[in-house]
Amino acid sequence: RVISCFSFRKKMNVWLAPSHHHLHLPIIPTKLTIQNTLLATTLSFGLFFSPFPSSASASAIQSPSLPIPLSPSWEKCSDVELRDGTVPTAPEVVTNEGLVQEAWQIVNDDFLDTGRHRWSQDTWQLKKNDILSNSIPTRSKAHQIIKRMLVSLGDPYTRFLSPEEFSKMARYDMTGVGINLREVTEDNGDHRLKVLGLILDGPAYSAGVRQGDEILAVNNMEVKGKSAFEVSSLLQGPNGTSVTIQVKHGNCGPVESIEVQRQFVARTPVSYRMEQADSGAVQVGYIRLKEFNALARKDLVIAMKRLQDMGASYFVLDLRDNLGGLVQAGIEIAKLFLNEGDTVIYTAGRDPQFQQAVVSDTSPLIRAPVVVLVNDKTASASEIVASALHDNCKAVLVGKRTYGKGLIQSVFELQDGSGVVITVGKYVTPKHKDINGNGIEPDFQKLPAWDDVSQHLSKCSLLQQG
């Protein structure tokens, strides 16, 4: 289940998750095979990098330490989890030709052409025949062929990742305690949360949490039915404080409550202040959101509540120069302003008729009029928030047309530890406008009078109702 810009696949094609995630409906159905498995890490529900191709490399991911290898651990007990009845076997030798064919097949199955290149499976088949007509003597040559093959698609966001780059991307931690979580879906649709990977010598590992452990509760709160994103938020907290995690070791091991001291390295992206307008007659709560990281939603809620308590009757949400971040964080932030049942965003896959709606499932935290400041560097997750508030008549947009990055990428691991990032879908606004390549046009170029903001939103609501 993918509702993000990034997901992971490895060993078998199994949709999970993350996108970081309600929301978690498959954008494109994937065939079940024994060759590739979709790994649900925290990245799988929406790690969005800068929209600019030159800065969207995996090297942008930083981790405090090297992670424990993410190799599967098979446990000998009666309830061992084997998917599709398969039995673990020794890994097969990967040929260079097989590696190139694997990358070719991923594109064939999942790539969404959002440009004007008119990609087709017929022309892609011809490329495969041409590429594999000669032997590939070295692994380096195979990687070069995959790079050229992906460049030929004409999509600046579809690219090859070396084993080193893929490893850096897979070790991203948004919990603050050094673990990556995955959602394991049961046959009945329920899911459990398991530890996919740990940062070596990180807080969780040092306290006794191990790869494959199931997370049962956080601070005595059961996490059954919660998404990986929600549980990651529960694990977050001020640096140096502690959190108690109840885990079941492995598939058959004992249940243990473990106290873990947080060592969170992410910085708050939120700053706020109270402003006065109309000679002090209007109290305006100004909030600057620099990026959508793991702290964004939590800190934004704190800022909004404090400004409300201080008497704010209007709000300004400044998303200028905000290139994005965690898409799931953007979705959850948009919900803070929307009514239950409002559409946050649509996701569309290769079949233009296959469109899924991400819908708000909560009541708004505030009902005051909102102005969202945008410019040409407002991108990806920022554009999701801006369009959600605008199209649902919760905010007016002020500034310049936004950047126009509305694509969804999935990250697929190849058999030698390298990977490919493939565009598999795109975002469409609640009013069915394609964000990618178009951006979002603001309502005003300069800040209007507050009475004009209220009138604009009232008119928008009336038109929407009738």
Short mmCIF file of N, CA, C and O in Angstrom, two decimals, residues 101-199:
data_model
loop_
_atom_site.label_atom_id
_atom_site.label_comp_id
_atom_site.label_asym_id
_atom_site.label_seq_id
_atom_site.Cartn_x
_atom_site.Cartn_y
_atom_site.Cartn_z
N GLN A 101 18.05 -7.19 -16.66
CA GLN A 101 16.68 -7.61 -16.98
C GLN A 101 15.74 -7.31 -15.82
O GLN A 101 14.57 -6.94 -16.04
N GLU A 102 16.23 -7.45 -14.58
CA GLU A 102 15.40 -7.14 -13.42
C GLU A 102 15.01 -5.66 -13.41
O GLU A 102 13.84 -5.32 -13.17
N ALA A 103 15.97 -4.77 -13.67
CA ALA A 103 15.67 -3.34 -13.71
C ALA A 103 14.70 -3.04 -14.85
O ALA A 103 13.77 -2.23 -14.70
N TRP A 104 14.92 -3.69 -16.00
CA TRP A 104 14.03 -3.50 -17.14
C TRP A 104 12.60 -3.91 -16.78
O TRP A 104 11.64 -3.21 -17.10
N GLN A 105 12.45 -5.02 -16.08
CA GLN A 105 11.13 -5.54 -15.73
C GLN A 105 10.39 -4.62 -14.77
O GLN A 105 9.17 -4.42 -14.88
N ILE A 106 11.12 -4.02 -13.83
CA ILE A 106 10.49 -3.09 -12.89
C ILE A 106 9.88 -1.91 -13.64
O ILE A 106 8.75 -1.50 -13.38
N VAL A 107 10.65 -1.35 -14.59
CA VAL A 107 10.14 -0.25 -15.40
C VAL A 107 8.93 -0.72 -16.20
O VAL A 107 7.89 -0.03 -16.27
N ASN A 108 9.02 -1.89 -16.79
CA ASN A 108 7.94 -2.43 -17.60
C ASN A 108 6.65 -2.58 -16.80
O ASN A 108 5.55 -2.33 -17.29
N ASP A 109 6.79 -2.97 -15.53
CA ASP A 109 5.62 -3.23 -14.69
C ASP A 109 5.04 -1.97 -14.05
O ASP A 109 3.82 -1.86 -13.87
N ASP A 110 5.90 -1.00 -13.69
CA ASP A 110 5.45 0.05 -12.79
C ASP A 110 5.63 1.49 -13.26
O ASP A 110 5.04 2.40 -12.68
N PHE A 111 6.46 1.74 -14.26
CA PHE A 111 6.79 3.12 -14.63
C PHE A 111 5.58 3.86 -15.17
O PHE A 111 4.81 3.35 -15.98
N LEU A 112 5.42 5.12 -14.69
CA LEU A 112 4.38 6.00 -15.21
C LEU A 112 5.05 7.13 -15.97
O LEU A 112 5.83 7.91 -15.40
N ASP A 113 4.77 7.23 -17.27
CA ASP A 113 5.34 8.28 -18.10
C ASP A 113 4.49 9.54 -17.93
O ASP A 113 3.35 9.60 -18.39
N THR A 114 5.04 10.53 -17.25
CA THR A 114 4.30 11.77 -17.01
C THR A 114 4.73 12.88 -17.95
O THR A 114 4.26 14.01 -17.84
N GLY A 115 5.64 12.58 -18.88
CA GLY A 115 6.12 13.58 -19.82
C GLY A 115 5.48 13.43 -21.17
O GLY A 115 4.36 12.92 -21.31
N ARG A 116 6.20 13.83 -22.19
CA ARG A 116 5.67 13.77 -23.56
C ARG A 116 6.43 12.76 -24.42
O ARG A 116 6.49 12.88 -25.64
N HIS A 117 7.02 11.77 -23.75
CA HIS A 117 7.87 10.84 -24.48
C HIS A 117 7.10 9.66 -25.05
O HIS A 117 7.63 8.86 -25.81
N ARG A 118 5.82 9.53 -24.65
CA ARG A 118 4.95 8.47 -25.17
C ARG A 118 5.59 7.09 -25.03
O ARG A 118 5.70 6.33 -25.99
N TRP A 119 6.03 6.83 -23.82
CA TRP A 119 6.61 5.53 -23.50
C TRP A 119 5.57 4.44 -23.72
O TRP A 119 4.39 4.62 -23.40
N SER A 120 6.00 3.33 -24.26
CA SER A 120 5.09 2.19 -24.45
C SER A 120 5.85 0.90 -24.16
O SER A 120 7.08 0.84 -24.27
N GLN A 121 5.12 -0.13 -23.78
CA GLN A 121 5.73 -1.42 -23.49
C GLN A 121 6.32 -2.05 -24.76
O GLN A 121 7.28 -2.82 -24.68
N ASP A 122 5.76 -1.72 -25.92
CA ASP A 122 6.29 -2.27 -27.18
C ASP A 122 7.70 -1.74 -27.45
O ASP A 122 8.62 -2.52 -27.77
N THR A 123 7.87 -0.43 -27.33
CA THR A 123 9.20 0.15 -27.57
C THR A 123 10.18 -0.28 -26.47
O THR A 123 11.37 -0.44 -26.73
N TRP A 124 9.66 -0.47 -25.27
CA TRP A 124 10.51 -0.90 -24.16
C TRP A 124 10.99 -2.34 -24.39
O TRP A 124 12.10 -2.70 -24.03
N GLN A 125 10.15 -3.16 -25.01
CA GLN A 125 10.53 -4.53 -25.34
C GLN A 125 11.66 -4.54 -26.36
O GLN A 125 12.61 -5.33 -26.27
N LEU A 126 11.59 -3.64 -27.31
CA LEU A 126 12.64 -3.54 -28.31
C LEU A 126 13.97 -3.14 -27.67
O LEU A 126 15.03 -3.64 -28.04
N LYS A 127 13.90 -2.25 -26.69
CA LYS A 127 15.11 -1.83 -25.99
C LYS A 127 15.73 -3.00 -25.24
O LYS A 127 16.95 -3.19 -25.23
N LYS A 128 14.90 -3.82 -24.64
CA LYS A 128 15.39 -4.99 -23.92
C LYS A 128 16.12 -5.94 -24.87
O LYS A 128 17.21 -6.43 -24.58
N ASN A 129 15.51 -6.19 -26.01
CA ASN A 129 16.13 -7.08 -26.99
C ASN A 129 17.48 -6.55 -27.45
O ASN A 129 18.44 -7.31 -27.64
N ASP A 130 17.56 -5.24 -27.63
CA ASP A 130 18.80 -4.61 -28.07
C ASP A 130 19.88 -4.69 -26.99
O ASP A 130 21.03 -5.03 -27.26
N ILE A 131 19.49 -4.41 -25.75
CA ILE A 131 20.45 -4.39 -24.64
C ILE A 131 21.01 -5.77 -24.36
O ILE A 131 22.22 -5.94 -24.12
N LEU A 132 20.16 -6.77 -24.37
CA LEU A 132 20.58 -8.12 -24.00
C LEU A 132 21.06 -8.96 -25.17
O LEU A 132 21.27 -10.16 -25.04
N SER A 133 21.24 -8.32 -26.32
CA SER A 133 21.73 -9.06 -27.49
C SER A 133 23.21 -9.40 -27.35
O SER A 133 23.72 -10.31 -28.01
N ASN A 134 23.92 -8.67 -26.48
CA ASN A 134 25.34 -8.94 -26.23
C ASN A 134 25.56 -9.27 -24.76
O ASN A 134 24.76 -8.87 -23.88
N SER A 135 26.63 -9.99 -24.47
CA SER A 135 26.94 -10.33 -23.08
C SER A 135 27.40 -9.08 -22.33
O SER A 135 27.92 -8.12 -22.93
N ILE A 136 27.23 -9.09 -21.02
CA ILE A 136 27.63 -7.97 -20.17
C ILE A 136 28.74 -8.47 -19.26
O ILE A 136 28.49 -9.21 -18.30
N PRO A 137 30.00 -8.12 -19.54
CA PRO A 137 31.15 -8.77 -18.88
C PRO A 137 31.34 -8.40 -17.41
O PRO A 137 31.84 -9.21 -16.63
N THR A 138 30.95 -7.19 -16.98
CA THR A 138 31.26 -6.76 -15.60
C THR A 138 30.02 -6.16 -14.94
O THR A 138 29.08 -5.71 -15.61
N ARG A 139 30.06 -6.12 -13.59
CA ARG A 139 28.96 -5.51 -12.84
C ARG A 139 28.91 -4.01 -13.09
O ARG A 139 27.84 -3.41 -13.17
N SER A 140 30.07 -3.39 -13.22
CA SER A 140 30.13 -1.97 -13.52
C SER A 140 29.44 -1.66 -14.84
O SER A 140 28.71 -0.66 -14.96
N LYS A 141 29.67 -2.52 -15.83
CA LYS A 141 29.03 -2.34 -17.14
C LYS A 141 27.51 -2.48 -17.02
O LYS A 141 26.75 -1.73 -17.63
N ALA A 142 27.07 -3.43 -16.20
CA ALA A 142 25.63 -3.63 -15.99
C ALA A 142 25.00 -2.38 -15.39
O ALA A 142 23.91 -1.95 -15.81
N HIS A 143 25.67 -1.80 -14.40
CA HIS A 143 25.16 -0.58 -13.79
C HIS A 143 25.10 0.56 -14.79
O HIS A 143 24.14 1.35 -14.80
N GLN A 144 26.11 0.67 -15.65
CA GLN A 144 26.11 1.72 -16.66
C GLN A 144 24.95 1.55 -17.63
O GLN A 144 24.30 2.52 -18.03
N ILE A 145 24.68 0.29 -18.00
CA ILE A 145 23.57 0.02 -18.93
C ILE A 145 22.24 0.40 -18.29
O ILE A 145 21.37 1.00 -18.93
N ILE A 146 22.07 0.08 -17.01
CA ILE A 146 20.83 0.43 -16.30
C ILE A 146 20.67 1.94 -16.24
O ILE A 146 19.57 2.47 -16.47
N LYS A 147 21.75 2.64 -15.96
CA LYS A 147 21.69 4.11 -15.91
C LYS A 147 21.23 4.68 -17.25
O LYS A 147 20.34 5.53 -17.31
N ARG A 148 21.85 4.21 -18.35
CA ARG A 148 21.47 4.70 -19.68
C ARG A 148 20.03 4.34 -20.01
O ARG A 148 19.31 5.14 -20.62
N MET A 149 19.64 3.16 -19.61
CA MET A 149 18.29 2.69 -19.87
C MET A 149 17.26 3.60 -19.19
O MET A 149 16.22 3.95 -19.77
N LEU A 150 17.55 4.00 -17.95
CA LEU A 150 16.63 4.85 -17.21
C LEU A 150 16.64 6.28 -17.74
O LEU A 150 15.60 6.94 -17.79
N VAL A 151 17.82 6.76 -18.15
CA VAL A 151 17.92 8.10 -18.73
C VAL A 151 17.07 8.20 -20.00
O VAL A 151 16.46 9.24 -20.28
N SER A 152 17.01 7.12 -20.75
CA SER A 152 16.26 7.13 -22.01
C SER A 152 14.76 7.34 -21.79
O SER A 152 14.04 7.69 -22.73
N LEU A 153 14.29 7.17 -20.56
CA LEU A 153 12.87 7.38 -20.27
C LEU A 153 12.51 8.86 -20.27
O LEU A 153 11.34 9.22 -20.36
N GLY A 154 13.52 9.72 -20.11
CA GLY A 154 13.26 11.16 -20.13
C GLY A 154 12.61 11.69 -18.87
O GLY A 154 12.06 12.79 -18.87
N ASP A 155 12.69 10.93 -17.79
CA ASP A 155 12.10 11.35 -16.52
C ASP A 155 13.23 11.71 -15.55
O ASP A 155 14.01 10.85 -15.15
N PRO A 156 13.37 12.99 -15.17
CA PRO A 156 14.50 13.41 -14.32
C PRO A 156 14.49 12.80 -12.93
O PRO A 156 15.49 12.84 -12.23
N TYR A 157 13.35 12.21 -12.51
CA TYR A 157 13.25 11.66 -11.16
C TYR A 157 13.46 10.15 -11.12
O TYR A 157 13.59 9.57 -10.05
N THR A 158 13.46 9.52 -12.27
CA THR A 158 13.73 8.09 -12.35
C THR A 158 15.23 7.91 -12.53
O THR A 158 15.82 8.46 -13.46
N ARG A 159 15.86 7.14 -11.63
CA ARG A 159 17.32 7.08 -11.64
C ARG A 159 17.83 5.80 -10.98
O ARG A 159 17.07 5.09 -10.32
N PHE A 160 19.11 5.55 -11.14
CA PHE A 160 19.78 4.38 -10.57
C PHE A 160 20.45 4.76 -9.26
O PHE A 160 20.96 5.88 -9.10
N LEU A 161 20.47 3.82 -8.30
CA LEU A 161 21.16 4.01 -7.03
C LEU A 161 22.23 2.93 -6.89
O LEU A 161 21.93 1.74 -7.02
N SER A 162 23.45 3.34 -6.64
CA SER A 162 24.50 2.36 -6.37
C SER A 162 24.19 1.65 -5.05
O SER A 162 23.37 2.13 -4.27
N PRO A 163 24.82 0.52 -4.78
CA PRO A 163 24.60 -0.16 -3.48
C PRO A 163 24.85 0.77 -2.30
O PRO A 163 24.14 0.71 -1.30
N GLU A 164 25.86 1.64 -2.40
CA GLU A 164 26.16 2.56 -1.31
C GLU A 164 25.03 3.58 -1.14
O GLU A 164 24.62 3.89 0.00
N GLU A 165 24.52 4.10 -2.24
CA GLU A 165 23.42 5.07 -2.18
C GLU A 165 22.16 4.42 -1.64
O GLU A 165 21.44 5.01 -0.83
N PHE A 166 21.86 3.21 -2.10
CA PHE A 166 20.67 2.52 -1.62
C PHE A 166 20.75 2.25 -0.12
O PHE A 166 19.78 2.40 0.61
N SER A 167 21.94 1.85 0.36
CA SER A 167 22.13 1.57 1.78
C SER A 167 21.88 2.82 2.61
O SER A 167 21.25 2.75 3.67
N LYS A 168 22.35 3.98 2.15
CA LYS A 168 22.13 5.22 2.87
C LYS A 168 20.64 5.55 2.93
O LYS A 168 20.13 6.00 3.95
N MET A 169 19.93 5.33 1.84
CA MET A 169 18.51 5.63 1.81
C MET A 169 17.74 4.72 2.75
O MET A 169 16.79 5.14 3.42
N ALA A 170 18.14 3.46 2.86
CA ALA A 170 17.40 2.49 3.66
C ALA A 170 17.59 2.67 5.15
O ALA A 170 16.85 2.09 5.93
N ARG A 171 18.56 3.47 5.56
CA ARG A 171 18.81 3.58 6.99
C ARG A 171 18.20 4.84 7.61
O ARG A 171 18.51 5.21 8.73
N TYR A 172 17.33 5.51 6.86
CA TYR A 172 16.71 6.74 7.38
C TYR A 172 15.89 6.44 8.63
O TYR A 172 15.13 5.48 8.68
N ASP A 173 16.05 7.24 9.65
CA ASP A 173 15.35 7.05 10.93
C ASP A 173 14.52 8.28 11.24
O ASP A 173 15.05 9.38 11.30
N MET A 174 13.22 8.10 11.45
CA MET A 174 12.38 9.24 11.81
C MET A 174 11.76 9.05 13.19
O MET A 174 10.88 9.78 13.59
N THR A 175 12.21 8.04 13.94
CA THR A 175 11.61 7.80 15.25
C THR A 175 12.35 8.51 16.37
O THR A 175 11.78 8.75 17.43
N GLY A 176 13.63 8.80 16.16
CA GLY A 176 14.42 9.42 17.20
C GLY A 176 15.05 8.43 18.16
O GLY A 176 15.79 8.82 19.05
N VAL A 177 14.75 7.13 17.98
CA VAL A 177 15.36 6.12 18.84
C VAL A 177 16.16 5.11 18.01
O VAL A 177 16.63 4.10 18.52
N GLY A 178 16.31 5.39 16.72
CA GLY A 178 17.20 4.57 15.90
C GLY A 178 16.60 3.31 15.34
O GLY A 178 17.30 2.31 15.17
N ILE A 179 15.30 3.32 15.01
CA ILE A 179 14.71 2.13 14.39
C ILE A 179 13.88 2.53 13.18
O ILE A 179 13.37 3.65 13.10
N ASN A 180 13.76 1.62 12.23
CA ASN A 180 12.85 1.75 11.11
C ASN A 180 11.73 0.74 11.30
O ASN A 180 11.98 -0.42 11.65
N LEU A 181 10.50 1.16 11.07
CA LEU A 181 9.33 0.31 11.28
C LEU A 181 8.73 -0.13 9.96
O LEU A 181 8.81 0.58 8.97
N ARG A 182 8.13 -1.28 9.96
CA ARG A 182 7.38 -1.74 8.79
C ARG A 182 6.05 -2.31 9.24
O ARG A 182 5.90 -2.78 10.36
N GLU A 183 5.07 -2.23 8.36
CA GLU A 183 3.74 -2.77 8.63
C GLU A 183 3.61 -4.12 7.93
O GLU A 183 3.76 -4.20 6.71
N VAL A 184 3.34 -5.16 8.68
CA VAL A 184 3.14 -6.50 8.13
C VAL A 184 1.65 -6.76 8.08
O VAL A 184 0.98 -6.81 9.11
N THR A 185 1.10 -6.91 6.90
CA THR A 185 -0.34 -7.07 6.72
C THR A 185 -0.75 -8.53 6.86
O THR A 185 -0.15 -9.43 6.27
N GLU A 186 -1.80 -8.76 7.64
CA GLU A 186 -2.34 -10.10 7.84
C GLU A 186 -3.33 -10.42 6.73
O GLU A 186 -3.77 -9.55 5.98
N ASP A 187 -3.74 -11.70 6.64
CA ASP A 187 -4.70 -12.12 5.62
C ASP A 187 -6.06 -11.43 5.81
O ASP A 187 -6.79 -11.19 4.84
N ASN A 188 -6.41 -11.11 7.06
CA ASN A 188 -7.71 -10.48 7.33
C ASN A 188 -7.68 -8.96 7.16
O ASN A 188 -8.66 -8.28 7.43
N GLY A 189 -6.53 -8.43 6.72
CA GLY A 189 -6.41 -6.99 6.50
C GLY A 189 -5.79 -6.23 7.66
O GLY A 189 -5.40 -5.08 7.50
N ASP A 190 -5.73 -6.86 8.84
CA ASP A 190 -5.07 -6.22 9.97
C ASP A 190 -3.56 -6.20 9.73
O ASP A 190 -3.05 -6.95 8.90
N HIS A 191 -2.87 -5.38 10.49
CA HIS A 191 -1.41 -5.36 10.33
C HIS A 191 -0.72 -5.22 11.68
O HIS A 191 -1.29 -4.73 12.64
N ARG A 192 0.50 -5.71 11.72
CA ARG A 192 1.36 -5.59 12.89
C ARG A 192 2.56 -4.73 12.52
O ARG A 192 2.92 -4.64 11.35
N LEU A 193 3.17 -4.14 13.53
CA LEU A 193 4.34 -3.31 13.30
C LEU A 193 5.58 -4.05 13.75
O LEU A 193 5.66 -4.53 14.89
N LYS A 194 6.56 -4.13 12.86
CA LYS A 194 7.80 -4.82 13.17
C LYS A 194 9.00 -3.91 12.93
O LYS A 194 8.94 -2.96 12.13
N VAL A 195 10.08 -4.22 13.62
CA VAL A 195 11.32 -3.48 13.46
C VAL A 195 12.04 -4.01 12.23
O VAL A 195 12.47 -5.16 12.20
N LEU A 196 12.14 -3.17 11.22
CA LEU A 196 12.82 -3.57 9.98
C LEU A 196 14.33 -3.47 10.13
O LEU A 196 15.07 -4.34 9.69
N GLY A 197 14.80 -2.40 10.75
CA GLY A 197 16.24 -2.20 10.90
C GLY A 197 16.54 -1.33 12.09
O GLY A 197 15.68 -0.63 12.61
N LEU A 198 17.75 -1.42 12.56
CA LEU A 198 18.21 -0.65 13.73
C LEU A 198 19.52 0.05 13.40
O LEU A 198 20.35 -0.50 12.67
N ILE A 199 19.71 1.23 13.96
CA ILE A 199 20.99 1.91 13.84
C ILE A 199 21.94 1.32 14.88
O ILE A 199 21.62 1.28 16.07
#
